PDB file of C-alpha atoms in Angstrom:
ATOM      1  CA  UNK A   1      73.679  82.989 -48.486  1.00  0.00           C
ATOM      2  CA  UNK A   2      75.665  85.095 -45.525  1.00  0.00           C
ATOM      3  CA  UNK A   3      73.834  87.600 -43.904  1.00  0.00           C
ATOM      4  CA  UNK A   4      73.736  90.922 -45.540  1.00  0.00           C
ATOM      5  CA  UNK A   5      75.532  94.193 -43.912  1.00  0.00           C
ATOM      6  CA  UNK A   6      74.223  96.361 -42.318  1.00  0.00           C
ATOM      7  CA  UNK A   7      74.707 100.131 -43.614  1.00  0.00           C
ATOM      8  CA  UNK A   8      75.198 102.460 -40.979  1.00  0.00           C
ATOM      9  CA  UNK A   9      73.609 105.696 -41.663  1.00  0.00           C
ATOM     10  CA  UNK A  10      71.774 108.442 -39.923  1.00  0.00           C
ATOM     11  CA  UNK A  11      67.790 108.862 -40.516  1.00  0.00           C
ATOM     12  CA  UNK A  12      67.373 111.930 -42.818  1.00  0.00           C
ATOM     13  CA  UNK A  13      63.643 112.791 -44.242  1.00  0.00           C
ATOM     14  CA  UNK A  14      62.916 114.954 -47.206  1.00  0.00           C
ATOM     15  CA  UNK A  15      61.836 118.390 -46.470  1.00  0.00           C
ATOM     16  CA  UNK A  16      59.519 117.779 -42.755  1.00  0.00           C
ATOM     17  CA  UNK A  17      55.943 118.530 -43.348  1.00  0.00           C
ATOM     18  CA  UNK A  18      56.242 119.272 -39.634  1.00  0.00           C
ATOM     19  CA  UNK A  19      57.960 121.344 -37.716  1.00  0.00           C
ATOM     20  CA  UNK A  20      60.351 120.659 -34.960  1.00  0.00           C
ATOM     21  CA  UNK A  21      58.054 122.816 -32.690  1.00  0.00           C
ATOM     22  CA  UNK A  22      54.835 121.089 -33.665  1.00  0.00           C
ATOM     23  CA  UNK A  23      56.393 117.992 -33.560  1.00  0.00           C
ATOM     24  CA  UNK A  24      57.693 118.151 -29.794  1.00  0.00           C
ATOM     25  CA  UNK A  25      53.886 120.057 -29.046  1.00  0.00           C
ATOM     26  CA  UNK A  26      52.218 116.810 -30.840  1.00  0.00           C
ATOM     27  CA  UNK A  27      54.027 114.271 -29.251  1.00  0.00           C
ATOM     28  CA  UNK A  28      53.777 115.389 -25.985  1.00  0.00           C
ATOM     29  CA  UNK A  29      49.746 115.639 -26.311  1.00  0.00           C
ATOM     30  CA  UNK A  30      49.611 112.216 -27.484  1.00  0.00           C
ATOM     31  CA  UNK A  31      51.669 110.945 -24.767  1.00  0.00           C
ATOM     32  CA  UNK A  32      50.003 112.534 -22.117  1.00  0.00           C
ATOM     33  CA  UNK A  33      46.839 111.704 -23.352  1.00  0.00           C
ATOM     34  CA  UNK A  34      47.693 107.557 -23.652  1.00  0.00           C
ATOM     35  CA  UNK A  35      48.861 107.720 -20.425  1.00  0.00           C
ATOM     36  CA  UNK A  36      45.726 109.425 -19.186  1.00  0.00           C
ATOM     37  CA  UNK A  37      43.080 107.866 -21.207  1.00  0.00           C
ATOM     38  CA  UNK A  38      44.355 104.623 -23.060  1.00  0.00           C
ATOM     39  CA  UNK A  39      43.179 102.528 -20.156  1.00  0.00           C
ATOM     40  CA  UNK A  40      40.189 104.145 -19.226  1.00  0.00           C
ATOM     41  CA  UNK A  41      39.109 104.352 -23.012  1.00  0.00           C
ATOM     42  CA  UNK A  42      39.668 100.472 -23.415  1.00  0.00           C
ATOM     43  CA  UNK A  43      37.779  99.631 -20.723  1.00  0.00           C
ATOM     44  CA  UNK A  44      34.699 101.971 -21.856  1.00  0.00           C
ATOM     45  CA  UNK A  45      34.756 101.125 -25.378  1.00  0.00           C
ATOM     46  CA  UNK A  46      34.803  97.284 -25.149  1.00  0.00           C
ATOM     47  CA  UNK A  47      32.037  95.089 -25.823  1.00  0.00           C
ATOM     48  CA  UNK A  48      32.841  92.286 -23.677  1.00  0.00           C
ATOM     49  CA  UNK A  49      35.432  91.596 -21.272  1.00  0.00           C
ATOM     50  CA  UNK A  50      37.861  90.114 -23.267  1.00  0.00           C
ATOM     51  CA  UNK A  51      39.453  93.610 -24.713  1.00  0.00           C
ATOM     52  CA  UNK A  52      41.761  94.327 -21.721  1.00  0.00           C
ATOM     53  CA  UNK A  53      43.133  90.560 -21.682  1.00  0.00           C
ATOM     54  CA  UNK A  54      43.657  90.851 -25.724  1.00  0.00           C
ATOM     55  CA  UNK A  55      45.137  94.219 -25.388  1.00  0.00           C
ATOM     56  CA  UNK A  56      47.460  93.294 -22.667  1.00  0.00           C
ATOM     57  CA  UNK A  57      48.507  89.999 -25.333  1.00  0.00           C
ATOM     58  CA  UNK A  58      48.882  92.310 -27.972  1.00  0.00           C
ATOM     59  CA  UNK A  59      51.006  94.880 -25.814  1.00  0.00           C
ATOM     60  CA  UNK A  60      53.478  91.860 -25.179  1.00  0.00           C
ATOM     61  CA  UNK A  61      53.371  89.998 -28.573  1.00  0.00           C
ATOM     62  CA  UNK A  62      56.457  92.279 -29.987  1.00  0.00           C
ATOM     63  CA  UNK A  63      58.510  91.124 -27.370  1.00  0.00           C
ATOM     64  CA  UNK A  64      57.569  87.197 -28.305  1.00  0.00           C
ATOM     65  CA  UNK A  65      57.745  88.000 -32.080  1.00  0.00           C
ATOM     66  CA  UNK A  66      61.654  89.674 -30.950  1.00  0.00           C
ATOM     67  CA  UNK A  67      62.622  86.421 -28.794  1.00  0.00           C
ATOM     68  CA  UNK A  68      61.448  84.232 -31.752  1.00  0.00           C
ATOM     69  CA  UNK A  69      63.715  86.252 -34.327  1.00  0.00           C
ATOM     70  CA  UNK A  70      66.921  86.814 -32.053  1.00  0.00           C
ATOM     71  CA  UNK A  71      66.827  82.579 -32.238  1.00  0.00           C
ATOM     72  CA  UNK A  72      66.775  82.355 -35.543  1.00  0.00           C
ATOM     73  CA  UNK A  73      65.804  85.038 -37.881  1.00  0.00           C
ATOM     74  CA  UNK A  74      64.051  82.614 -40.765  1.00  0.00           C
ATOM     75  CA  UNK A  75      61.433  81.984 -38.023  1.00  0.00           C
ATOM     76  CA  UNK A  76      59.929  85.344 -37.550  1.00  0.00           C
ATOM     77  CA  UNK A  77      56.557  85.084 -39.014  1.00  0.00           C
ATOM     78  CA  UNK A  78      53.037  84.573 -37.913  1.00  0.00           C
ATOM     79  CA  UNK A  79      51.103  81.251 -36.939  1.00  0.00           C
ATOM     80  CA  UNK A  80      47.359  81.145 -38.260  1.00  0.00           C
ATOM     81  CA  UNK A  81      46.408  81.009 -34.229  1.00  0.00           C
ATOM     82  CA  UNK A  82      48.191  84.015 -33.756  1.00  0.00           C
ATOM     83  CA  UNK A  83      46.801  86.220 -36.938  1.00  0.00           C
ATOM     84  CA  UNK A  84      43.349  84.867 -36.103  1.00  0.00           C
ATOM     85  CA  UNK A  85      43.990  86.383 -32.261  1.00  0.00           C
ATOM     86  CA  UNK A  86      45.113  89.499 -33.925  1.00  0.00           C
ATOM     87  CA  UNK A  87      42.387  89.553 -36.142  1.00  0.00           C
ATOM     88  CA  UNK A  88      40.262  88.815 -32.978  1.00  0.00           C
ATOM     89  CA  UNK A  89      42.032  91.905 -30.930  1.00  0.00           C
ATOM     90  CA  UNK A  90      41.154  94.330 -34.159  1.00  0.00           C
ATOM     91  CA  UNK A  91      37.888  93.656 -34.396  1.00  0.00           C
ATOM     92  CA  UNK A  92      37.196  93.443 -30.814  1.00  0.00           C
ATOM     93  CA  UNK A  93      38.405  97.039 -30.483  1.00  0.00           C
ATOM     94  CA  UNK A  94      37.574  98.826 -33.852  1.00  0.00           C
ATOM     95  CA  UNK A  95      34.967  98.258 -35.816  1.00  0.00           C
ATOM     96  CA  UNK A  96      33.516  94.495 -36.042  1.00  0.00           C
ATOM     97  CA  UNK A  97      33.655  92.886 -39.552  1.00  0.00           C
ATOM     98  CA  UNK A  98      32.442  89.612 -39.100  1.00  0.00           C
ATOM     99  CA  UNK A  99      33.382  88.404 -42.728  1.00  0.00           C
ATOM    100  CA  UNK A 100      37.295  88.919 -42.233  1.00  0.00           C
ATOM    101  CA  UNK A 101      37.145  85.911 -39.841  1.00  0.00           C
ATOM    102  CA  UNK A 102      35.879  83.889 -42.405  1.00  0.00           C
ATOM    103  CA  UNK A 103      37.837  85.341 -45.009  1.00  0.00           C
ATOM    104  CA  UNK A 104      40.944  84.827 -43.016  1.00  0.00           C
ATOM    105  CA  UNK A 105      39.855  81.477 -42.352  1.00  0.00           C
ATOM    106  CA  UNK A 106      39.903  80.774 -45.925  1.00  0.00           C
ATOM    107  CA  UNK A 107      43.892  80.630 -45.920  1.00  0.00           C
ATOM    108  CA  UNK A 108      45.798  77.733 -45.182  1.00  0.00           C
ATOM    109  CA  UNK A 109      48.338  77.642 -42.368  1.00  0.00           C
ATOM    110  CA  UNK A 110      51.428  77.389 -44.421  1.00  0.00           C
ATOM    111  CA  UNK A 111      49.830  80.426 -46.751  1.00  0.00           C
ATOM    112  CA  UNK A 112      49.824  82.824 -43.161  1.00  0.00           C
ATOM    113  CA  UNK A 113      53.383  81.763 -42.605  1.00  0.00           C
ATOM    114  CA  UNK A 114      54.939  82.180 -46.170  1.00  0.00           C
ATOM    115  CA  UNK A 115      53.173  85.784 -46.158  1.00  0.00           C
ATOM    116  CA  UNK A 116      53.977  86.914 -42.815  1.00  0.00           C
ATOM    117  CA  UNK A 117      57.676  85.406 -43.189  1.00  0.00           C
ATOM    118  CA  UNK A 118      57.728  87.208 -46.557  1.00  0.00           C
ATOM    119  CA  UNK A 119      56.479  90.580 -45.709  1.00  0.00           C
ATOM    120  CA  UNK A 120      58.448  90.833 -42.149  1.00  0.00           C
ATOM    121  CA  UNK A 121      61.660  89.952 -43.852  1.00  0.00           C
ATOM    122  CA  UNK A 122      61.544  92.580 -46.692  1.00  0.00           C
ATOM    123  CA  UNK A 123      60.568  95.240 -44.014  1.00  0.00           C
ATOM    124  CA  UNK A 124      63.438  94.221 -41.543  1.00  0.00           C
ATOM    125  CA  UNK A 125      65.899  94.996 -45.172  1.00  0.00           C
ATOM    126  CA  UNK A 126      65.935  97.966 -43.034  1.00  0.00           C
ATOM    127  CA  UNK A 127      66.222  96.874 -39.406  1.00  0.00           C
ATOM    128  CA  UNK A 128      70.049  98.172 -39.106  1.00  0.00           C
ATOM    129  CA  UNK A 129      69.905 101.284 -41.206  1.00  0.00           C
ATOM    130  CA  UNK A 130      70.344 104.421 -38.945  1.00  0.00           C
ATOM    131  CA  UNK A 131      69.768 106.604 -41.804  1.00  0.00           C
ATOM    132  CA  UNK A 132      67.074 106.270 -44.597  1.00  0.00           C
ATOM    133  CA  UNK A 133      65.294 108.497 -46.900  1.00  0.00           C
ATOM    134  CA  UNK A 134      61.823 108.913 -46.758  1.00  0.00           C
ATOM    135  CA  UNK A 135      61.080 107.900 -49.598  1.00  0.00           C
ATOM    136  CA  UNK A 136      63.568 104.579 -49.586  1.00  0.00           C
ATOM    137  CA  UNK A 137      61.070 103.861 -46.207  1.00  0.00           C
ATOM    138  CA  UNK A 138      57.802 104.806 -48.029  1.00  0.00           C
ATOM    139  CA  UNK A 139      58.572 102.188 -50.578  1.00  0.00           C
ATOM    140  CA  UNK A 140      59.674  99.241 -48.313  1.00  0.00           C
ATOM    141  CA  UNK A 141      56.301  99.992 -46.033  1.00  0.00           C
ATOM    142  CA  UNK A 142      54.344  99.926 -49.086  1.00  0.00           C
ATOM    143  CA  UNK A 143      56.141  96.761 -50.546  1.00  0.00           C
ATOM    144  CA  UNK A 144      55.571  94.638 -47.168  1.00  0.00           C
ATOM    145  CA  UNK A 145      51.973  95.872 -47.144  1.00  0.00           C
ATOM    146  CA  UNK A 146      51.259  93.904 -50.100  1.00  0.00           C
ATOM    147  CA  UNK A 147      53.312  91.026 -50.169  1.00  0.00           C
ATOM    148  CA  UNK A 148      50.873  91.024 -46.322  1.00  0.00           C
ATOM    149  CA  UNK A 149      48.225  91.836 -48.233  1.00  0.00           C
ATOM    150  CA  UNK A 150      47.988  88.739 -50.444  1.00  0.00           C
ATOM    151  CA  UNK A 151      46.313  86.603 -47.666  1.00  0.00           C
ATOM    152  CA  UNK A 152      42.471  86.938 -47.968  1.00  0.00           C
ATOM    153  CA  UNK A 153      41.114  88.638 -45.226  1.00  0.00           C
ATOM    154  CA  UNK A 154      43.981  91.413 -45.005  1.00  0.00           C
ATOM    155  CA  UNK A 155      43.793  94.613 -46.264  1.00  0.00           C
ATOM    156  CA  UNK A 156      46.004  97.245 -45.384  1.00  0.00           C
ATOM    157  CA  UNK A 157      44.969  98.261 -41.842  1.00  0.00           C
ATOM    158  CA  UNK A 158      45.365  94.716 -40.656  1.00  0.00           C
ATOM    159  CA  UNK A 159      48.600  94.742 -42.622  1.00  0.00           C
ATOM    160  CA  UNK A 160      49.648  97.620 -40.810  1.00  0.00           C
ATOM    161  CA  UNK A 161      48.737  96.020 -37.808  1.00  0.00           C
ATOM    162  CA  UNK A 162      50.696  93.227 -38.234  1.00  0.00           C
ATOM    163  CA  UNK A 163      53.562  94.930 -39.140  1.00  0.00           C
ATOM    164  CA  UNK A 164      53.669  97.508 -36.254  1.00  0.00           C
ATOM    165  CA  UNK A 165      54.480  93.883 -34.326  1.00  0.00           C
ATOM    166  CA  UNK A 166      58.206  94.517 -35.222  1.00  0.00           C
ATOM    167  CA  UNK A 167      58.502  97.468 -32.782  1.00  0.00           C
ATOM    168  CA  UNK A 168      60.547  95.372 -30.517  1.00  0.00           C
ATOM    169  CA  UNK A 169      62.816  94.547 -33.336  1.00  0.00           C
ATOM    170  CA  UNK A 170      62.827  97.750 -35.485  1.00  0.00           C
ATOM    171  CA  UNK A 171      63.352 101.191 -34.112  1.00  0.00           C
ATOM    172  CA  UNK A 172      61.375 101.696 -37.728  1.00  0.00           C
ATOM    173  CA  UNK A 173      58.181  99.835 -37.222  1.00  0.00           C
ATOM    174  CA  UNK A 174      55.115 101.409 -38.938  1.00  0.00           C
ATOM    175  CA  UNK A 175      52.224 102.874 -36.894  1.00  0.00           C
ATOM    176  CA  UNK A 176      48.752 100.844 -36.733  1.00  0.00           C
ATOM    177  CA  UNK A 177      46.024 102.650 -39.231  1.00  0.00           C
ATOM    178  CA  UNK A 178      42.975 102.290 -36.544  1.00  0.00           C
ATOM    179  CA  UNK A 179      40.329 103.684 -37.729  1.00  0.00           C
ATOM    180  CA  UNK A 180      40.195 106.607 -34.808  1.00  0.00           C
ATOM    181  CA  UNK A 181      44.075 107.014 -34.897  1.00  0.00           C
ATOM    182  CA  UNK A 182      43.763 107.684 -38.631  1.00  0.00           C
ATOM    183  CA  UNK A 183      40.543 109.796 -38.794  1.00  0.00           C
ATOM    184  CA  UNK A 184      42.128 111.942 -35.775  1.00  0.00           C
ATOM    185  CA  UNK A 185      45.727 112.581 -38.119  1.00  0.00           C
ATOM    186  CA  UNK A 186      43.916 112.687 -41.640  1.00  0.00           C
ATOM    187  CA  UNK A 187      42.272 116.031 -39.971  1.00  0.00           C
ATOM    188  CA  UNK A 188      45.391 117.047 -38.942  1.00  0.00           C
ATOM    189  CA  UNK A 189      47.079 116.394 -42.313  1.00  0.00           C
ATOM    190  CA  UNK A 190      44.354 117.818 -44.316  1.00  0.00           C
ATOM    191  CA  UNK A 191      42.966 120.737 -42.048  1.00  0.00           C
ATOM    192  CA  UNK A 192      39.259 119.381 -42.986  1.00  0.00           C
ATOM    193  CA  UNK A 193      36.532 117.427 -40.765  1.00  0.00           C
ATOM    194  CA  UNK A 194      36.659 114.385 -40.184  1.00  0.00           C
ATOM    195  CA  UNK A 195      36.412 112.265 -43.886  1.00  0.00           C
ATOM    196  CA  UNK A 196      35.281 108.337 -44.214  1.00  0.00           C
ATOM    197  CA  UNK A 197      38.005 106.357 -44.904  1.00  0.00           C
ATOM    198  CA  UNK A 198      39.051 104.134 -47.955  1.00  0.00           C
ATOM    199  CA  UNK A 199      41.018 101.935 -46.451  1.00  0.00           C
ATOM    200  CA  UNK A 200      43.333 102.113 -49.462  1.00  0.00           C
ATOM    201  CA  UNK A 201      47.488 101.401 -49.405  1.00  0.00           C
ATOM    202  CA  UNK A 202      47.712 105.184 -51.002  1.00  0.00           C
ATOM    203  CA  UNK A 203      45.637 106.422 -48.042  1.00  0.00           C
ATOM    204  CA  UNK A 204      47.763 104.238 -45.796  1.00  0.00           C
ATOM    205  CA  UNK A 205      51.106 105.546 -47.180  1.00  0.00           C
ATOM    206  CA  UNK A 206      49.939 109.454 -46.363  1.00  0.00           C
ATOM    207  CA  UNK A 207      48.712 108.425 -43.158  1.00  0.00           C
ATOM    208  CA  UNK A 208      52.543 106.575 -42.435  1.00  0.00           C
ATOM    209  CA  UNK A 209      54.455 109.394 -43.689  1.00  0.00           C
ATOM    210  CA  UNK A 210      53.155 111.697 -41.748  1.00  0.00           C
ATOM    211  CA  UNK A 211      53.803 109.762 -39.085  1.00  0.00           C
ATOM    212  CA  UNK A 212      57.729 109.367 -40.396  1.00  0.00           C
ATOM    213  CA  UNK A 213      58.261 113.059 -40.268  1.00  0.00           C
ATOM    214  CA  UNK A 214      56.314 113.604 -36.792  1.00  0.00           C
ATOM    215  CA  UNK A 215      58.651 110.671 -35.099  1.00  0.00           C
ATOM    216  CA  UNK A 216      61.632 110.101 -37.183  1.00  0.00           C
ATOM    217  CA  UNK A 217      63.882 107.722 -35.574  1.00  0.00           C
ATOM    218  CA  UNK A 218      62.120 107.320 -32.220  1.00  0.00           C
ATOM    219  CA  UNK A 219      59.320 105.217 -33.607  1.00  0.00           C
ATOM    220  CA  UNK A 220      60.177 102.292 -31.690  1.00  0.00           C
ATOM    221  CA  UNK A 221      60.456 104.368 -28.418  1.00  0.00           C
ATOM    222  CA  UNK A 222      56.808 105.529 -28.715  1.00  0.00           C
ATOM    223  CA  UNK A 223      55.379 104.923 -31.789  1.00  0.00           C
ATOM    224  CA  UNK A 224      52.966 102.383 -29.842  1.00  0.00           C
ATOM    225  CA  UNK A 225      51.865 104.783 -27.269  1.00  0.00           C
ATOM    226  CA  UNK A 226      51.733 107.853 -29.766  1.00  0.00           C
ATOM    227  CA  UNK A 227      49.039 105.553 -32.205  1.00  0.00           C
ATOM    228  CA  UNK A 228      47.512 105.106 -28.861  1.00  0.00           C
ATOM    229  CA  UNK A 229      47.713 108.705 -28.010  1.00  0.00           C
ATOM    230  CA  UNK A 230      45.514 109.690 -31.183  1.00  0.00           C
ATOM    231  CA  UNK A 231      43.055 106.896 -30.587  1.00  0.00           C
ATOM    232  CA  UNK A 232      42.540 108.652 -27.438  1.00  0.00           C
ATOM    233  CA  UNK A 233      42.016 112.135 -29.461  1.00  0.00           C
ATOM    234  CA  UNK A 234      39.582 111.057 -31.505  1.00  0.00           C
ATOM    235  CA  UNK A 235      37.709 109.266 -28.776  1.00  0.00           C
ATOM    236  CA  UNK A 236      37.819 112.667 -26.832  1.00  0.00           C
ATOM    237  CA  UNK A 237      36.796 114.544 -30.298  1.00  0.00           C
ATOM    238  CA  UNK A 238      33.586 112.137 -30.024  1.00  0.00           C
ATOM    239  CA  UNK A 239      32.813 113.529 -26.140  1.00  0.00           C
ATOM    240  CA  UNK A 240      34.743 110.473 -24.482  1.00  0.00           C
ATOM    241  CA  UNK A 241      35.733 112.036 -20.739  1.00  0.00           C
ATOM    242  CA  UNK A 242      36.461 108.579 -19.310  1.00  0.00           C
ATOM    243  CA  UNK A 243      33.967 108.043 -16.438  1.00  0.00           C
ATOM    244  CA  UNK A 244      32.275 105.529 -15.533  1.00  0.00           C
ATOM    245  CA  UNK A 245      28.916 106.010 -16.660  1.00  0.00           C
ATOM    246  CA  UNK A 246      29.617 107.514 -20.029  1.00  0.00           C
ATOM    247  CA  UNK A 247      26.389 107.859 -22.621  1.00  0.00           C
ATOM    248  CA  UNK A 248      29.209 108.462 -25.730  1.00  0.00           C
ATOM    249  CA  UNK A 249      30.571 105.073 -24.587  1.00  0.00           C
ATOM    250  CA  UNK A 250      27.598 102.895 -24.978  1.00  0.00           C
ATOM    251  CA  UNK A 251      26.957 104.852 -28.148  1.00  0.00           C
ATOM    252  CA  UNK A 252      30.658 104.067 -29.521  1.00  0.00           C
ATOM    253  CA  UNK A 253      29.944 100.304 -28.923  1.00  0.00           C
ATOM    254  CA  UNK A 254      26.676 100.594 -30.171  1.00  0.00           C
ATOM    255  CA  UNK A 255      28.321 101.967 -33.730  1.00  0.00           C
ATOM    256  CA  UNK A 256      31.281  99.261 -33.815  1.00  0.00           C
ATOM    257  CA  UNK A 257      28.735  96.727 -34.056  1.00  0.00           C
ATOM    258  CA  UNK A 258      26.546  98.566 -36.945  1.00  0.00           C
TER     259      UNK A 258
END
């Protein structure tokens, strides 16, 4: 089949949630506080040494995952090595759930790469689209998560994840829904404390519009770093300062292994 055209439009969203004002005053927070923190946080919230060196692969992997598709786009997808090293990078920074290894383990090689292969390429329907409604995005997110979600072992946090690998492709990428990044913007979409998440694709789809209206089009330039930015938030909400003997540290890595 030739390759489809591209529509040239302008992003548009349905009536912001979000003010232009709030926007800019949320962004810049975030940003300041990744570039403050991030590092500092990684470092204090890891359980072994091997968070930084992950992070730093996962940092990069777009940029792989953007060299593999500009060679041919039919090979963008995900090898089981390289989902299990994700996997590995989640856990290793979040919470630890020992059975998703073994769930994930469960699925065959060529099962990762039809899904992943699958799910990028319906997202990327809207890699050249410069404008796009919210709720024509909404839907597309939502599709990929599941076609993602198929493989045992993801759910869709990790599907988020794994999609959020596009940024270097996609000005459009979705944001990561870490557990800290996503307790820290569920209190600012609700106005409530802090609330235990379900981990659902409906509580996923609030948590990524949100995001749509805060960024817009400039999720590729910073959507990273402002996902990053709340971690930081919520790890500050918790009494994270950052120093090097911190007692909320040890008792963060004491809970992500509860």
């Amino acid at each position: 089949m030739p390759p489809r055209k591209s529509t040239k439009r302008k992003l548009e969203s349905s009536p912001a949630l979000i003010s232009k004002e709030d926007a800019s005053a949320i962004i810049s927070q975030l940003l300041k506080s990744h570039q403050k923190y991030y590092d500092k946080f990684t470092k204090e919230v890891a359980r072994n040494d091997k968070l930084v060196p992950l992070d730093k692969w996962r940092n990069e992997f777009p940029e792989t995952l953007k060299e593999r598709y500009n060679t041919d786009p039919k090979s963008l997808l995900l090898t089981k090595p390289e989902l299990i090293r994700l996997m590995d990078w989640k856990l290793t920074k979040g919470k630890f759930r020992p059975t998703l290894f073994k769930l994930l383990n469960q699925n065959s090689e060529e099962s990762i790469e039809t899904a992943t292969k699958d799910g990028f390429a319906q997202f990327l329907e809207l890699k050249d689209s410069e404008e796009v409604t919210k709720d024509e995005y909404l839907t597309i997110t939502k599709k990929s998560i599941q076609t993602l979600s198929t493989l045992r072992g993801i759910g869709p946090a990790t599907a988020s994840l794994m999609l959020s690998l596009l940024s270097s492709i996609t000005n459009l990428a979705p944001p990561f829904f870490s557990d800290e990044s996503a307790e820290w913007t569920f209190v600012k979409i609700r106005g409530t404390e802090v609330e235990k998440l379900k981990y659902s694709i409906g509580e996923y789809m609030e948590y990524v519009e949100w995001w749509f209206d805060l960024i817009g089009p400039k999720f590729k330039e910073c959507g990273a770093l402002l996902e990053q930015g709340a971690w930081c938030e919520r790890l500050k909400d918790l009494g994270m300062s950052g120093d090097d003997d911190d007692d909320i540290a040890r008792d963060i890595k004491k809970q992500k292994t509860e």
